[in-house]
Coordinates of C-alpha atoms in Angstrom, one line a residue:
Chain A
M1 CA -30.8 20.6 -13.9
P2 CA -33.9 22.5 -13.0
A3 CA -33.2 25.8 -11.1
S4 CA -35.1 24.7 -8.0
R5 CA -32.9 21.7 -7.5
R6 CA -29.7 23.6 -8.2
R7 CA -30.6 26.1 -5.6
A8 CA -31.2 23.2 -3.1
R9 CA -27.6 22.4 -2.7
P10 CA -24.4 24.5 -2.6
R11 CA -22.6 24.9 -5.8
I12 CA -19.6 22.9 -6.6
E13 CA -18.0 24.0 -9.8
P14 CA -14.7 22.3 -10.7
I15 CA -14.4 23.9 -14.1
R16 CA -15.8 27.0 -16.0
W17 CA -14.9 28.7 -19.1
I18 CA -14.7 32.5 -18.3
G19 CA -15.7 34.9 -21.1
G20 CA -15.9 34.4 -24.9
P21 CA -13.5 32.7 -27.4
D22 CA -10.7 35.0 -26.0
G23 CA -11.4 34.0 -22.4
Y24 CA -9.7 31.5 -20.3
L25 CA -10.4 28.3 -18.3
R26 CA -10.9 28.4 -14.6
I27 CA -10.6 25.3 -12.5
L28 CA -10.7 24.4 -8.9
D29 CA -7.3 22.9 -7.9
Q30 CA -8.6 19.7 -6.6
T31 CA -5.1 18.6 -5.2
L32 CA -5.7 21.2 -2.4
L33 CA -9.1 20.1 -1.3
P34 CA -10.5 19.8 1.4
H35 CA -8.0 22.1 3.0
R36 CA -8.1 24.9 0.5
V37 CA -10.5 26.0 -2.1
R38 CA -8.3 27.7 -4.8
R39 CA -9.2 28.4 -8.4
L40 CA -6.6 28.6 -11.1
A41 CA -6.8 30.4 -14.5
L42 CA -5.4 28.4 -17.3
R43 CA -4.6 30.5 -20.4
R44 CA -2.2 28.1 -22.3
V45 CA -2.5 24.6 -23.5
D46 CA 0.5 23.5 -21.5
Q47 CA -1.1 24.7 -18.3
V48 CA -4.2 22.6 -19.2
V49 CA -2.0 19.5 -19.9
E50 CA -0.2 20.1 -16.5
A51 CA -3.5 20.5 -14.6
I52 CA -4.7 17.2 -16.0
R53 CA -1.4 15.3 -15.3
A54 CA -1.2 16.7 -11.8
L55 CA -4.8 15.8 -11.1
R56 CA -5.7 19.4 -10.4
V57 CA -8.6 18.5 -12.6
R58 CA -9.6 14.9 -12.6
G59 CA -12.4 12.3 -13.2
A60 CA -12.8 10.7 -16.5
P61 CA -15.7 13.0 -17.8
L62 CA -14.1 16.2 -16.4
I63 CA -10.8 15.7 -17.9
G64 CA -12.6 15.2 -21.3
I65 CA -14.3 18.6 -20.7
A66 CA -11.0 20.2 -19.5
A67 CA -9.3 19.0 -22.7
A68 CA -12.2 20.3 -24.8
Y69 CA -11.8 23.7 -23.4
G70 CA -8.1 23.3 -23.9
M71 CA -8.8 23.0 -27.6
V72 CA -10.2 26.6 -27.5
L73 CA -6.7 27.7 -26.3
A74 CA -5.2 25.5 -29.0
A75 CA -7.3 26.9 -31.7
R76 CA -5.8 30.3 -31.1
R77 CA -2.6 29.1 -32.8
P78 CA -3.6 27.1 -35.9
A79 CA 0.0 26.3 -36.7
S80 CA 0.4 24.2 -33.6
L81 CA -3.1 22.9 -33.4
E82 CA -2.4 19.3 -34.2
A83 CA 0.6 19.2 -31.8
S84 CA -1.6 20.8 -29.0
A85 CA -4.4 18.4 -29.6
R86 CA -2.1 15.4 -29.4
R87 CA -0.7 16.7 -26.1
L88 CA -4.0 17.2 -24.6
A89 CA -5.3 13.8 -25.9
R90 CA -2.2 12.1 -24.3
A91 CA -2.0 14.0 -21.0
R92 CA -3.4 10.8 -19.3
P93 CA -3.7 7.4 -21.0
T94 CA -6.6 5.5 -19.4
A95 CA -9.8 7.6 -19.5
V96 CA -11.1 7.4 -23.0
N97 CA -13.1 10.6 -22.6
L98 CA -10.0 12.7 -22.8
A99 CA -8.9 11.6 -26.4
A100 CA -12.5 11.3 -27.5
A101 CA -13.4 15.0 -26.5
V102 CA -10.2 16.2 -28.2
R103 CA -11.1 14.4 -31.3
R104 CA -14.7 15.7 -31.3
V105 CA -13.5 19.3 -31.1
R106 CA -10.8 18.8 -33.6
R107 CA -13.4 17.4 -36.1
V108 CA -15.8 20.4 -35.9
L109 CA -12.8 22.7 -36.4
G110 CA -12.1 21.1 -39.7
R111 CA -9.7 23.1 -41.9
R112 CA -10.7 26.5 -40.6
P113 CA -10.1 26.3 -36.8
T114 CA -11.4 29.2 -34.8
P115 CA -11.6 29.5 -31.0
A116 CA -15.3 30.4 -31.3
R117 CA -16.1 27.1 -33.0
A118 CA -14.0 25.2 -30.4
L119 CA -15.7 27.0 -27.6
A120 CA -19.2 26.2 -28.9
E121 CA -18.2 22.5 -29.2
A122 CA -16.6 22.4 -25.8
R123 CA -19.8 24.0 -24.2
A124 CA -21.8 21.4 -25.9
I125 CA -19.7 18.6 -24.5
H126 CA -19.9 20.2 -21.0
R127 CA -23.6 20.6 -21.3
E128 CA -24.2 17.0 -22.6
D129 CA -22.1 15.6 -19.8
A130 CA -24.3 17.5 -17.2
E131 CA -27.4 16.1 -18.8
A132 CA -25.9 12.6 -18.9
C133 CA -25.3 12.8 -15.1
R134 CA -28.9 13.7 -14.4
R135 CA -30.0 10.7 -16.4
I136 CA -27.5 8.4 -14.9
G137 CA -28.8 9.5 -11.4
R138 CA -32.3 8.7 -12.5
A139 CA -31.5 5.4 -14.2
G140 CA -29.4 4.1 -11.3
A141 CA -31.4 5.2 -8.2
P142 CA -33.9 2.4 -8.4
L143 CA -31.0 -0.2 -8.2
V144 CA -29.7 1.0 -4.8
R145 CA -30.2 -1.2 -1.8
G146 CA -29.1 -0.7 1.7
N147 CA -25.7 1.1 2.4
V148 CA -23.7 1.8 -0.7
L149 CA -20.0 1.4 -0.8
T150 CA -18.1 3.5 -3.3
I151 CA -14.5 4.4 -4.3
C152 CA -12.7 7.5 -5.5
N153 CA -14.7 10.7 -6.4
T154 CA -17.5 10.4 -9.0
G155 CA -19.5 13.6 -8.3
H156 CA -19.6 17.2 -9.2
L157 CA -15.8 17.3 -9.0
A158 CA -15.4 14.5 -11.5
T159 CA -17.9 15.5 -14.2
G160 CA -19.6 18.4 -15.9
G161 CA -22.7 17.8 -13.6
T162 CA -23.8 16.0 -10.6
G163 CA -21.6 13.0 -11.2
T164 CA -21.8 9.3 -12.2
A165 CA -21.9 6.9 -9.2
F166 CA -22.4 10.0 -7.1
A167 CA -25.4 11.2 -9.1
V168 CA -27.0 7.9 -8.3
L169 CA -26.3 8.3 -4.6
L170 CA -27.7 11.9 -4.7
R171 CA -30.8 10.6 -6.3
A172 CA -31.3 7.5 -4.1
R173 CA -30.1 9.0 -0.9
P174 CA -29.2 5.8 0.8
R175 CA -29.1 5.6 4.7
R176 CA -25.3 5.6 4.6
I177 CA -22.4 5.8 2.1
F178 CA -19.2 4.0 2.8
V179 CA -16.5 5.9 1.0
C180 CA -13.2 4.1 0.4
E181 CA -10.2 6.3 1.1
T182 CA -8.8 5.6 -2.3
R183 CA -5.1 5.4 -1.9
P184 CA -2.7 6.7 -2.9
L185 CA -4.2 10.2 -3.6
N186 CA -7.2 9.9 -1.2
Q187 CA -9.8 11.2 -3.6
G188 CA -12.4 9.4 -1.4
A189 CA -11.1 10.9 1.9
R190 CA -10.4 14.4 0.3
L191 CA -13.1 14.9 -2.2
T192 CA -16.0 12.6 -1.8
L193 CA -16.4 13.0 1.9
W194 CA -16.3 16.9 1.4
E195 CA -18.7 16.6 -1.4
A196 CA -21.1 14.3 0.4
R197 CA -21.3 16.6 3.4
R198 CA -22.0 19.6 1.1
C199 CA -24.9 17.6 -0.5
G200 CA -26.3 16.4 2.8
L201 CA -25.4 12.8 2.2
R202 CA -24.3 10.6 5.3
A203 CA -20.9 9.4 4.4
T204 CA -18.5 7.3 6.4
L205 CA -14.9 7.0 5.4
V206 CA -13.2 3.7 5.5
C207 CA -9.7 2.4 4.5
D208 CA -9.7 0.7 1.2
S209 CA -8.6 -2.5 3.0
A210 CA -11.7 -2.5 5.2
A211 CA -14.2 -2.9 2.4
G212 CA -14.1 -6.7 2.6
A213 CA -14.7 -6.7 6.4
L214 CA -17.7 -4.4 6.0
M215 CA -19.2 -6.7 3.5
Q216 CA -18.5 -9.8 5.7
R217 CA -20.5 -8.0 8.6
G218 CA -23.4 -7.3 6.3
L219 CA -23.0 -3.6 6.2
V220 CA -23.0 -3.1 2.4
G221 CA -26.2 -3.4 0.3
C222 CA -24.5 -2.6 -3.0
V223 CA -21.4 -1.2 -4.6
V224 CA -21.6 1.6 -7.2
T225 CA -18.4 2.9 -8.9
G226 CA -17.6 5.2 -11.8
A227 CA -15.4 4.2 -14.8
D228 CA -12.5 5.5 -16.9
R229 CA -13.0 3.3 -19.8
I230 CA -15.4 0.5 -20.7
A231 CA -14.3 -1.9 -23.5
A232 CA -16.8 -3.3 -26.1
N233 CA -17.4 -6.4 -24.0
G234 CA -18.2 -4.5 -20.8
D235 CA -14.7 -5.0 -19.1
T236 CA -14.3 -1.7 -17.1
A237 CA -11.2 0.2 -16.1
N238 CA -11.6 2.3 -13.0
K239 CA -9.6 3.5 -10.0
I240 CA -7.0 1.0 -8.6
G241 CA -9.0 -1.2 -6.0
T242 CA -12.2 -1.4 -8.0
Y243 CA -11.4 -4.8 -9.3
A244 CA -10.8 -6.1 -5.7
L245 CA -14.2 -4.5 -4.6
A246 CA -15.9 -6.4 -7.5
V247 CA -14.4 -9.7 -6.4
L248 CA -15.3 -9.2 -2.9
A249 CA -18.9 -8.1 -3.8
R250 CA -19.3 -11.2 -5.8
A251 CA -18.0 -13.4 -3.0
H252 CA -20.6 -11.9 -0.7
G253 CA -23.5 -11.9 -3.0
I254 CA -23.6 -8.1 -3.2
P255 CA -24.5 -6.4 -6.5
F256 CA -21.8 -4.3 -8.1
Y257 CA -22.7 -1.6 -10.5
V258 CA -20.7 0.8 -12.8
A259 CA -22.1 4.2 -13.5
A260 CA -20.7 6.2 -16.5
P261 CA -21.8 8.2 -19.5
S262 CA -21.6 6.4 -22.8
S263 CA -18.7 8.6 -23.8
T264 CA -16.6 6.3 -21.4
I265 CA -17.4 3.3 -23.8
D266 CA -14.5 2.6 -26.1
R267 CA -16.0 0.4 -28.9
R268 CA -12.7 0.0 -30.6
L269 CA -11.3 -2.2 -27.8
R270 CA -12.8 -5.6 -27.7
S271 CA -11.9 -6.4 -24.2
G272 CA -10.3 -4.8 -21.1
R273 CA -6.9 -6.4 -21.7
R274 CA -6.0 -3.6 -24.2
I275 CA -6.9 -0.8 -22.0
P276 CA -3.7 1.2 -21.2
I277 CA -3.2 1.4 -17.5
E278 CA -1.4 4.5 -16.2
V279 CA 1.4 3.9 -13.8
R280 CA 2.2 6.8 -11.5
S281 CA 5.1 7.7 -9.3
P282 CA 5.9 5.6 -6.3
R283 CA 6.3 8.8 -4.4
E284 CA 2.5 9.2 -4.4
I285 CA 2.3 6.2 -2.1
A286 CA 5.3 6.9 0.2
P287 CA 7.6 10.0 -0.5
W288 CA 10.5 8.2 1.1
T289 CA 10.8 5.3 -1.4
D290 CA 11.0 4.6 -5.1
R291 CA 10.5 0.9 -4.6
A292 CA 6.8 1.0 -5.2
L293 CA 4.4 -0.1 -8.0
N294 CA 1.7 2.4 -8.4
P295 CA -0.9 1.5 -11.1
A296 CA -3.6 4.2 -11.0
F297 CA -6.4 1.9 -12.4
D298 CA -7.3 -1.7 -12.7
V299 CA -9.7 -3.6 -15.1
T300 CA -12.8 -5.3 -13.7
P301 CA -14.0 -8.1 -16.0
A302 CA -17.6 -7.8 -17.2
R303 CA -18.6 -11.0 -15.5
L304 CA -18.2 -9.4 -12.2
I305 CA -20.5 -6.4 -13.1
D306 CA -24.2 -6.6 -12.5
G307 CA -25.1 -3.5 -14.4
W308 CA -23.8 -0.5 -16.3
I309 CA -25.8 2.6 -15.4
T310 CA -25.6 5.0 -18.4
E311 CA -27.6 8.1 -19.5
A312 CA -29.5 5.7 -21.8
G313 CA -30.6 3.4 -19.0
T314 CA -29.0 0.4 -17.3
V315 CA -27.4 -2.3 -19.3
R316 CA -27.6 -5.7 -17.7
P317 CA -25.0 -8.4 -18.6
P318 CA -24.2 -9.4 -21.2
F319 CA -22.9 -5.9 -22.1
R320 CA -23.5 -4.6 -25.5
Chain B
M1 CA 19.7 -17.7 16.5
P2 CA 23.4 -18.9 16.1
A3 CA 25.8 -16.0 16.3
S4 CA 27.0 -16.5 12.7
R5 CA 23.6 -15.7 11.2
R6 CA 23.1 -12.9 13.8
R7 CA 26.2 -11.2 12.5
A8 CA 25.1 -11.6 8.9
R9 CA 22.3 -9.0 9.1
P10 CA 22.1 -5.7 10.7
R11 CA 20.7 -5.6 14.2
I12 CA 17.0 -4.4 14.5
E13 CA 16.1 -4.3 18.2
P14 CA 12.7 -3.0 19.0
I15 CA 12.8 -3.9 22.7
R16 CA 15.5 -4.4 25.4
W17 CA 15.5 -4.6 29.1
I18 CA 18.4 -2.6 30.3
G19 CA 20.1 -3.7 33.6
G20 CA 18.8 -6.0 36.3
P21 CA 15.5 -6.0 38.2
D22 CA 15.9 -2.3 39.0
G23 CA 16.6 -1.4 35.4
Y24 CA 14.2 -0.1 32.7
L25 CA 12.6 -1.0 29.4
R26 CA 14.1 0.5 26.3
I27 CA 12.0 0.5 23.1
L28 CA 12.5 1.7 19.6
D29 CA 9.6 4.3 18.9
Q30 CA 8.2 2.7 15.9
T31 CA 5.8 5.6 15.1
L32 CA 8.9 7.6 13.9
L33 CA 10.2 5.0 11.5
P34 CA 11.6 5.1 8.9
H35 CA 12.4 8.7 9.3
R36 CA 13.9 8.6 12.8
V37 CA 15.4 6.0 14.9
R38 CA 14.6 7.1 18.5
R39 CA 14.7 4.9 21.6
L40 CA 12.6 5.6 24.6
A41 CA 13.3 4.5 28.2
L42 CA 10.2 3.3 30.0
R43 CA 10.4 3.3 33.8
R44 CA 6.7 3.3 34.7
V45 CA 3.8 1.0 34.0
D46 CA 1.8 3.9 32.5
Q47 CA 4.6 4.7 30.1
V48 CA 4.5 1.0 28.9
V49 CA 0.7 1.1 28.6
E50 CA 1.0 4.4 26.6
A51 CA 3.6 2.9 24.3
I52 CA 1.5 -0.1 23.5
R53 CA -1.6 2.0 23.0
A54 CA 0.2 4.6 20.7
L55 CA 1.8 1.7 18.8
R56 CA 5.3 2.9 19.6
V57 CA 5.7 -0.8 20.3
R58 CA 3.5 -3.0 18.2
G59 CA 3.0 -6.5 16.7
A60 CA 1.1 -9.1 18.6
P61 CA 4.2 -11.0 19.9
L62 CA 6.2 -7.9 20.7
I63 CA 3.3 -6.2 22.8
G64 CA 3.2 -9.4 24.8
I65 CA 6.9 -9.2 25.5
A66 CA 6.5 -5.4 26.3
A67 CA 3.8 -6.1 28.8
A68 CA 5.8 -8.9 30.4
Y69 CA 8.7 -6.4 31.0
G70 CA 6.0 -4.0 32.1
M71 CA 5.2 -6.6 34.9
V72 CA 8.7 -6.0 36.2
L73 CA 8.0 -2.3 36.8
A74 CA 4.6 -3.4 38.2
A75 CA 6.2 -5.8 40.7
R76 CA 8.1 -2.9 42.3
R77 CA 4.8 -1.7 43.8
P78 CA 3.1 -4.9 45.1
A79 CA 0.2 -2.9 46.4
S80 CA -0.9 -1.8 42.9
L81 CA 0.4 -5.0 41.2
E82 CA -3.2 -6.2 40.3
A83 CA -4.3 -2.9 38.9
S84 CA -1.1 -2.6 36.9
A85 CA -1.4 -6.0 35.5
R86 CA -5.0 -5.3 34.5
R87 CA -3.9 -2.0 32.8
L88 CA -1.2 -3.8 30.9
A89 CA -3.3 -6.7 29.8
R90 CA -6.1 -4.3 28.5
A91 CA -3.9 -1.8 26.8
R92 CA -5.1 -3.2 23.5
P93 CA -8.0 -5.7 23.0
T94 CA -7.3 -7.9 20.0
A95 CA -3.9 -9.6 20.2
V96 CA -4.2 -12.4 22.7
N97 CA -0.4 -12.4 23.3
L98 CA -0.8 -9.3 25.5
A99 CA -3.1 -10.6 28.2
A100 CA -1.5 -14.1 28.0
A101 CA 2.0 -12.8 28.7
V102 CA 0.7 -10.6 31.7
R103 CA -1.1 -13.7 33.1
R104 CA 2.0 -15.8 32.8
V105 CA 4.2 -13.3 34.6
R106 CA 1.5 -12.8 37.2
R107 CA 1.3 -16.6 37.8
V108 CA 4.9 -17.0 38.6
L109 CA 4.9 -14.0 40.9
G110 CA 2.4 -15.8 43.1
R111 CA 1.9 -14.2 46.6
R112 CA 5.5 -12.8 46.9
P113 CA 6.0 -10.8 43.8
T114 CA 9.5 -9.4 43.2
P115 CA 10.9 -7.6 40.2
A116 CA 13.6 -10.3 39.9
R117 CA 11.1 -13.1 39.3
A118 CA 9.1 -10.9 37.0
L119 CA 12.3 -10.2 34.9
A120 CA 13.3 -13.8 34.7
E121 CA 9.9 -14.7 33.4
A122 CA 9.7 -11.8 30.9
R123 CA 13.2 -12.8 29.7
A124 CA 12.0 -16.3 29.2
I125 CA 9.0 -15.1 27.3
H126 CA 11.2 -12.9 25.1
R127 CA 13.7 -15.8 24.5
E128 CA 11.0 -18.3 23.6
D129 CA 9.4 -15.9 21.2
A130 CA 12.8 -15.4 19.4
E131 CA 13.2 -19.3 19.2
A132 CA 9.6 -19.6 17.9
C133 CA 10.4 -17.1 15.1
R134 CA 13.3 -19.2 14.1
R135 CA 11.2 -22.2 14.0
I136 CA 8.4 -20.6 12.1
G137 CA 10.8 -19.5 9.4
R138 CA 12.1 -23.0 9.0
A139 CA 8.6 -24.5 9.0
G140 CA 7.2 -21.9 6.5
A141 CA 10.0 -21.5 3.9
P142 CA 9.2 -24.7 2.0
L143 CA 5.6 -23.5 1.4
V144 CA 6.7 -20.3 -0.4
R145 CA 6.1 -20.2 -4.2
G146 CA 6.8 -17.3 -6.5
N147 CA 6.3 -13.7 -5.3
V148 CA 4.9 -13.3 -1.8
L149 CA 2.3 -10.7 -1.0
T150 CA 2.2 -9.8 2.7
I151 CA 0.6 -7.1 4.9
C152 CA 1.5 -5.0 7.8
N153 CA 4.8 -5.7 9.7
T154 CA 5.6 -9.1 10.9
G155 CA 9.4 -9.0 11.3
H156 CA 12.0 -8.1 13.9
L157 CA 9.9 -5.0 14.8
A158 CA 6.9 -7.1 15.7
T159 CA 8.4 -10.0 17.7
G160 CA 11.2 -10.9 19.9
G161 CA 13.1 -12.4 17.0
T162 CA 13.2 -12.5 13.2
G163 CA 9.4 -12.3 12.9
T164 CA 6.4 -14.5 11.9
A165 CA 5.5 -14.1 8.3
F166 CA 8.7 -12.1 7.8
A167 CA 10.7 -14.9 9.2
V168 CA 9.3 -17.1 6.6
L169 CA 10.3 -14.7 3.9
L170 CA 13.8 -14.3 5.4
R171 CA 14.4 -18.0 5.1
A172 CA 12.7 -18.5 1.8
R173 CA 14.1 -15.4 0.1
P174 CA 11.5 -15.2 -2.6
R175 CA 12.4 -13.3 -5.8
R176 CA 10.1 -10.4 -4.8
I177 CA 7.9 -9.5 -1.9
F178 CA 4.9 -7.3 -2.4
V179 CA 4.4 -5.3 0.7
C180 CA 0.9 -3.9 1.3
E181 CA 1.1 -0.3 2.4
T182 CA -1.2 -1.2 5.4
R183 CA -3.5 1.8 6.0
P184 CA -4.1 3.8 8.0
L185 CA -0.8 3.5 9.9
N186 CA 1.3 2.4 7.0
Q187 CA 3.2 -0.3 8.8
G188 CA 4.0 -2.0 5.5
A189 CA 5.3 1.3 3.9
R190 CA 7.1 2.5 7.0
L191 CA 8.3 -0.6 8.8
T192 CA 8.4 -3.6 6.4
L193 CA 10.0 -1.9 3.5
W194 CA 12.7 -0.4 5.8
E195 CA 13.1 -3.8 7.4
A196 CA 13.3 -5.7 4.2
R197 CA 16.0 -3.4 2.7
R198 CA 18.1 -3.9 5.9
C199 CA 17.6 -7.6 5.5
G200 CA 18.5 -7.6 1.8
L201 CA 15.1 -8.7 0.6
R202 CA 13.7 -7.4 -2.6
A203 CA 10.4 -5.6 -1.6
T204 CA 8.1 -3.6 -3.7
L205 CA 5.4 -1.4 -1.9
V206 CA 1.8 -1.4 -3.2
C207 CA -1.4 0.2 -2.1
D208 CA -3.6 -2.2 -0.2
S209 CA -6.1 -1.8 -3.0
A210 CA -3.7 -3.0 -5.6
A211 CA -3.4 -6.5 -4.2
G212 CA -6.3 -7.9 -6.2
A213 CA -4.9 -6.5 -9.5
L214 CA -1.6 -8.0 -8.8
M215 CA -3.2 -11.4 -8.3
Q216 CA -5.3 -10.9 -11.5
R217 CA -2.0 -10.3 -13.4
G218 CA -0.4 -13.4 -12.1
L219 CA 2.2 -11.6 -10.0
V220 CA 1.5 -13.2 -6.7
G221 CA 2.5 -16.9 -5.9
C222 CA 1.3 -17.0 -2.3
V223 CA 0.1 -14.7 0.6
V224 CA 1.7 -15.0 4.1
T225 CA 0.5 -12.8 7.0
G226 CA 0.9 -12.8 10.6
A227 CA -2.0 -13.1 13.2
D228 CA -3.1 -11.2 16.4
R229 CA -5.4 -14.0 17.6
I230 CA -6.3 -17.4 16.4
A231 CA -9.5 -18.9 17.7
A232 CA -9.9 -22.6 18.6
N233 CA -11.4 -23.3 15.1
G234 CA -8.6 -21.5 13.2
D235 CA -10.5 -18.3 12.5
T236 CA -7.7 -15.7 12.5
A237 CA -7.8 -12.0 13.5
N238 CA -5.1 -9.9 11.9
K239 CA -4.6 -6.3 10.4
I240 CA -7.6 -4.9 8.6
G241 CA -7.3 -6.0 5.1
T242 CA -6.2 -9.5 5.8
Y243 CA -9.7 -10.9 5.2
A244 CA -10.0 -9.2 1.9
L245 CA -6.5 -10.6 0.8
A246 CA -7.7 -14.1 1.8
V247 CA -10.9 -13.8 -0.3
L248 CA -8.9 -12.4 -3.3
A249 CA -6.4 -15.3 -2.9
R250 CA -9.0 -17.9 -2.8
A251 CA -10.7 -16.3 -5.9
H252 CA -7.4 -16.5 -7.7
G253 CA -6.4 -20.0 -6.6
I254 CA -3.4 -18.5 -4.6
P255 CA -2.4 -20.2 -1.3
F256 CA -3.0 -18.1 1.8
Y257 CA -0.9 -18.9 4.9
V258 CA -0.9 -17.4 8.4
A259 CA 2.4 -17.4 10.4
A260 CA 2.2 -17.1 14.2
P261 CA 3.7 -18.6 17.4
S262 CA 1.3 -20.9 19.3
S263 CA 1.0 -18.1 21.9
T264 CA -1.3 -16.4 19.4
I265 CA -3.9 -19.2 19.7
D266 CA -6.8 -18.6 22.0
R267 CA -8.2 -22.0 22.9
R268 CA -10.9 -20.4 25.0
L269 CA -12.6 -18.8 21.8
R270 CA -14.5 -21.4 19.8
S271 CA -14.7 -19.2 16.8
G272 CA -13.5 -15.9 15.5
R273 CA -16.8 -14.2 16.1
R274 CA -15.9 -13.6 19.7
I275 CA -12.6 -12.0 19.0
P276 CA -12.7 -8.4 20.2
I277 CA -11.9 -6.0 17.4
E278 CA -10.2 -2.8 18.3
V279 CA -11.7 0.4 16.7
R280 CA -9.2 3.3 16.5
S281 CA -9.6 6.9 15.9
P282 CA -11.0 8.3 12.6
R283 CA -8.1 10.7 12.7
E284 CA -5.7 8.0 11.8
I285 CA -7.3 7.8 8.4
A286 CA -7.8 11.5 7.7
P287 CA -7.0 14.1 10.4
W288 CA -9.7 16.4 9.0
T289 CA -12.7 14.2 9.7
D290 CA -14.3 12.3 12.5
R291 CA -16.8 10.6 10.1
A292 CA -14.7 7.5 9.6
L293 CA -14.9 3.9 10.7
N294 CA -11.4 2.6 11.6
P295 CA -11.4 -1.1 12.7
A296 CA -7.8 -2.1 13.2
F297 CA -8.4 -5.8 12.5
D298 CA -10.6 -8.2 10.8
V299 CA -11.3 -11.8 11.1
T300 CA -10.4 -14.4 8.3
P301 CA -12.5 -17.5 8.6
A302 CA -10.5 -20.8 8.8
R303 CA -11.9 -22.0 5.5
L304 CA -9.9 -19.4 3.5
I305 CA -6.5 -20.4 5.2
D306 CA -4.4 -23.0 3.6
G307 CA -2.0 -23.4 6.5
W308 CA -1.1 -22.0 9.9
I309 CA 2.7 -21.9 10.2
T310 CA 3.7 -22.3 13.9
E311 CA 6.9 -23.1 15.8
A312 CA 5.5 -26.6 16.1
G313 CA 5.2 -26.9 12.3
T314 CA 2.5 -26.2 9.8
V315 CA -1.1 -27.0 10.6
R316 CA -3.2 -27.8 7.5
P317 CA -6.9 -27.5 7.6
P318 CA -8.9 -28.4 9.5
F319 CA -7.2 -26.4 12.2
R320 CA -6.7 -28.1 15.7

């Protein structure tokens, strides 16, 4: 990002490696936003795994970056490197970026792992993601029409840069963004609303269940979401509720776009049916019950998606 | 309800008039459920209005009954009877039952209002609603197929009897009920889950946004909801999110039913476009922001509804 644009908006930095190969990973604890801005220092692999599992650091690209930095910590103990890599890669199942980033760092470490080499590769992953965000924003902005509806958080807090869907919005600056609350963990209400205000975007929070009624009233020009994993045929896993938005958008003739770096594409999966869907605790929905079903993601079939916005440009259907 | 069936399940009594015409209205404060069961004594019209506005008493049929009992209190001061009736009728805008019940009590009071006559009429409204619930359950049960998805609370806590959609479920006893959380006030998570357990129904809570994914996976056999107002053409206002469920159900070939007493039908409105939609405080969604749009209801067009289950039987499209 050119320095001039960086200065134009307040800095939101969800992750940073502090110091050299013997340094540590500093993250913003996103579970406390928007009420508290607290940073945590992670110095052990198990702390990184916990932070990913508990969603202190979240967003498909960002957990990939976090795990890559986690590999720096892992490389300090070559004897347990494989086990650490496995634990990082499996901290959450749905976003492909996580395992892919761990694999990539593991590969460059080869037979002589050193924290320095892991750090160089993690920084490269981080840098490349920031650049991908910039390009996604540029590629997606011309597609935006009218008010944009989005779900979850896809901005600075979810990536190594300005975001995926959020980068598109930052660039397009639509008149209004409708932000779905994003139950059960309220990433839209807690994170995107906060981030939009800091970036000077006009955002209006709505309940997830209100998206259909907004479309019915003609208030939504297009839908742009992020992605956690895209299968080879374009089927896209993303935050629970995304599938319903895609069905609703199609029923109202509203374009539905997915914005994601190509690191989100899992070429080994032919279709979305094989994407593992993380099921989280019922208590996240209602602390007083265990009789709840809480899938964190759903899969939107490619036929409902009007474009995949990547750093290499926009892919129109059919997806390749 | 025959005494034998009443004894078969625990008593859930959201409203009761205590004593004679000089008595008072006792309600269960539903805002505290499921954590606390607290009853409130309402002895003044303004307390009844407040209880309706704050959703201490809620559900289209039940707020009609509450307002009817409110008219007993209003009739104690004939000089302010008209003003009290207006305030009760306008406490909330969307459910037609409210204004209709007030009008009905006002009519029988004529020019010589007495609390005794108001009480007799309020009790009649209450009794008739309980009977309507029983008949709705009987009429709707044969329509139920597979697991049922429902939204909001439509049971004992929402009516003068066993409920509308919930009465259908009580009678049909499906293998499983999926209960939408019902944001922002969580009537599904707080009230329906609690009520289902007390009635021995197997209920699973889901986020509103997960309904589409459940349908996609073939887990939903039919959708049954209540209604706050039904226009003359069958367009139906109900809890925000109902419209999205109807679109999703249609997209998946799943039957979508509305269950409501005929007191919910507003023959004066030709279509749903004229139904006033209550917009509530942004703080109900997220206490930390006022940048939210919080419509409490939406309108489902008649074409998406496969049947209206009433105490007079099921009306198939076209609605009359």
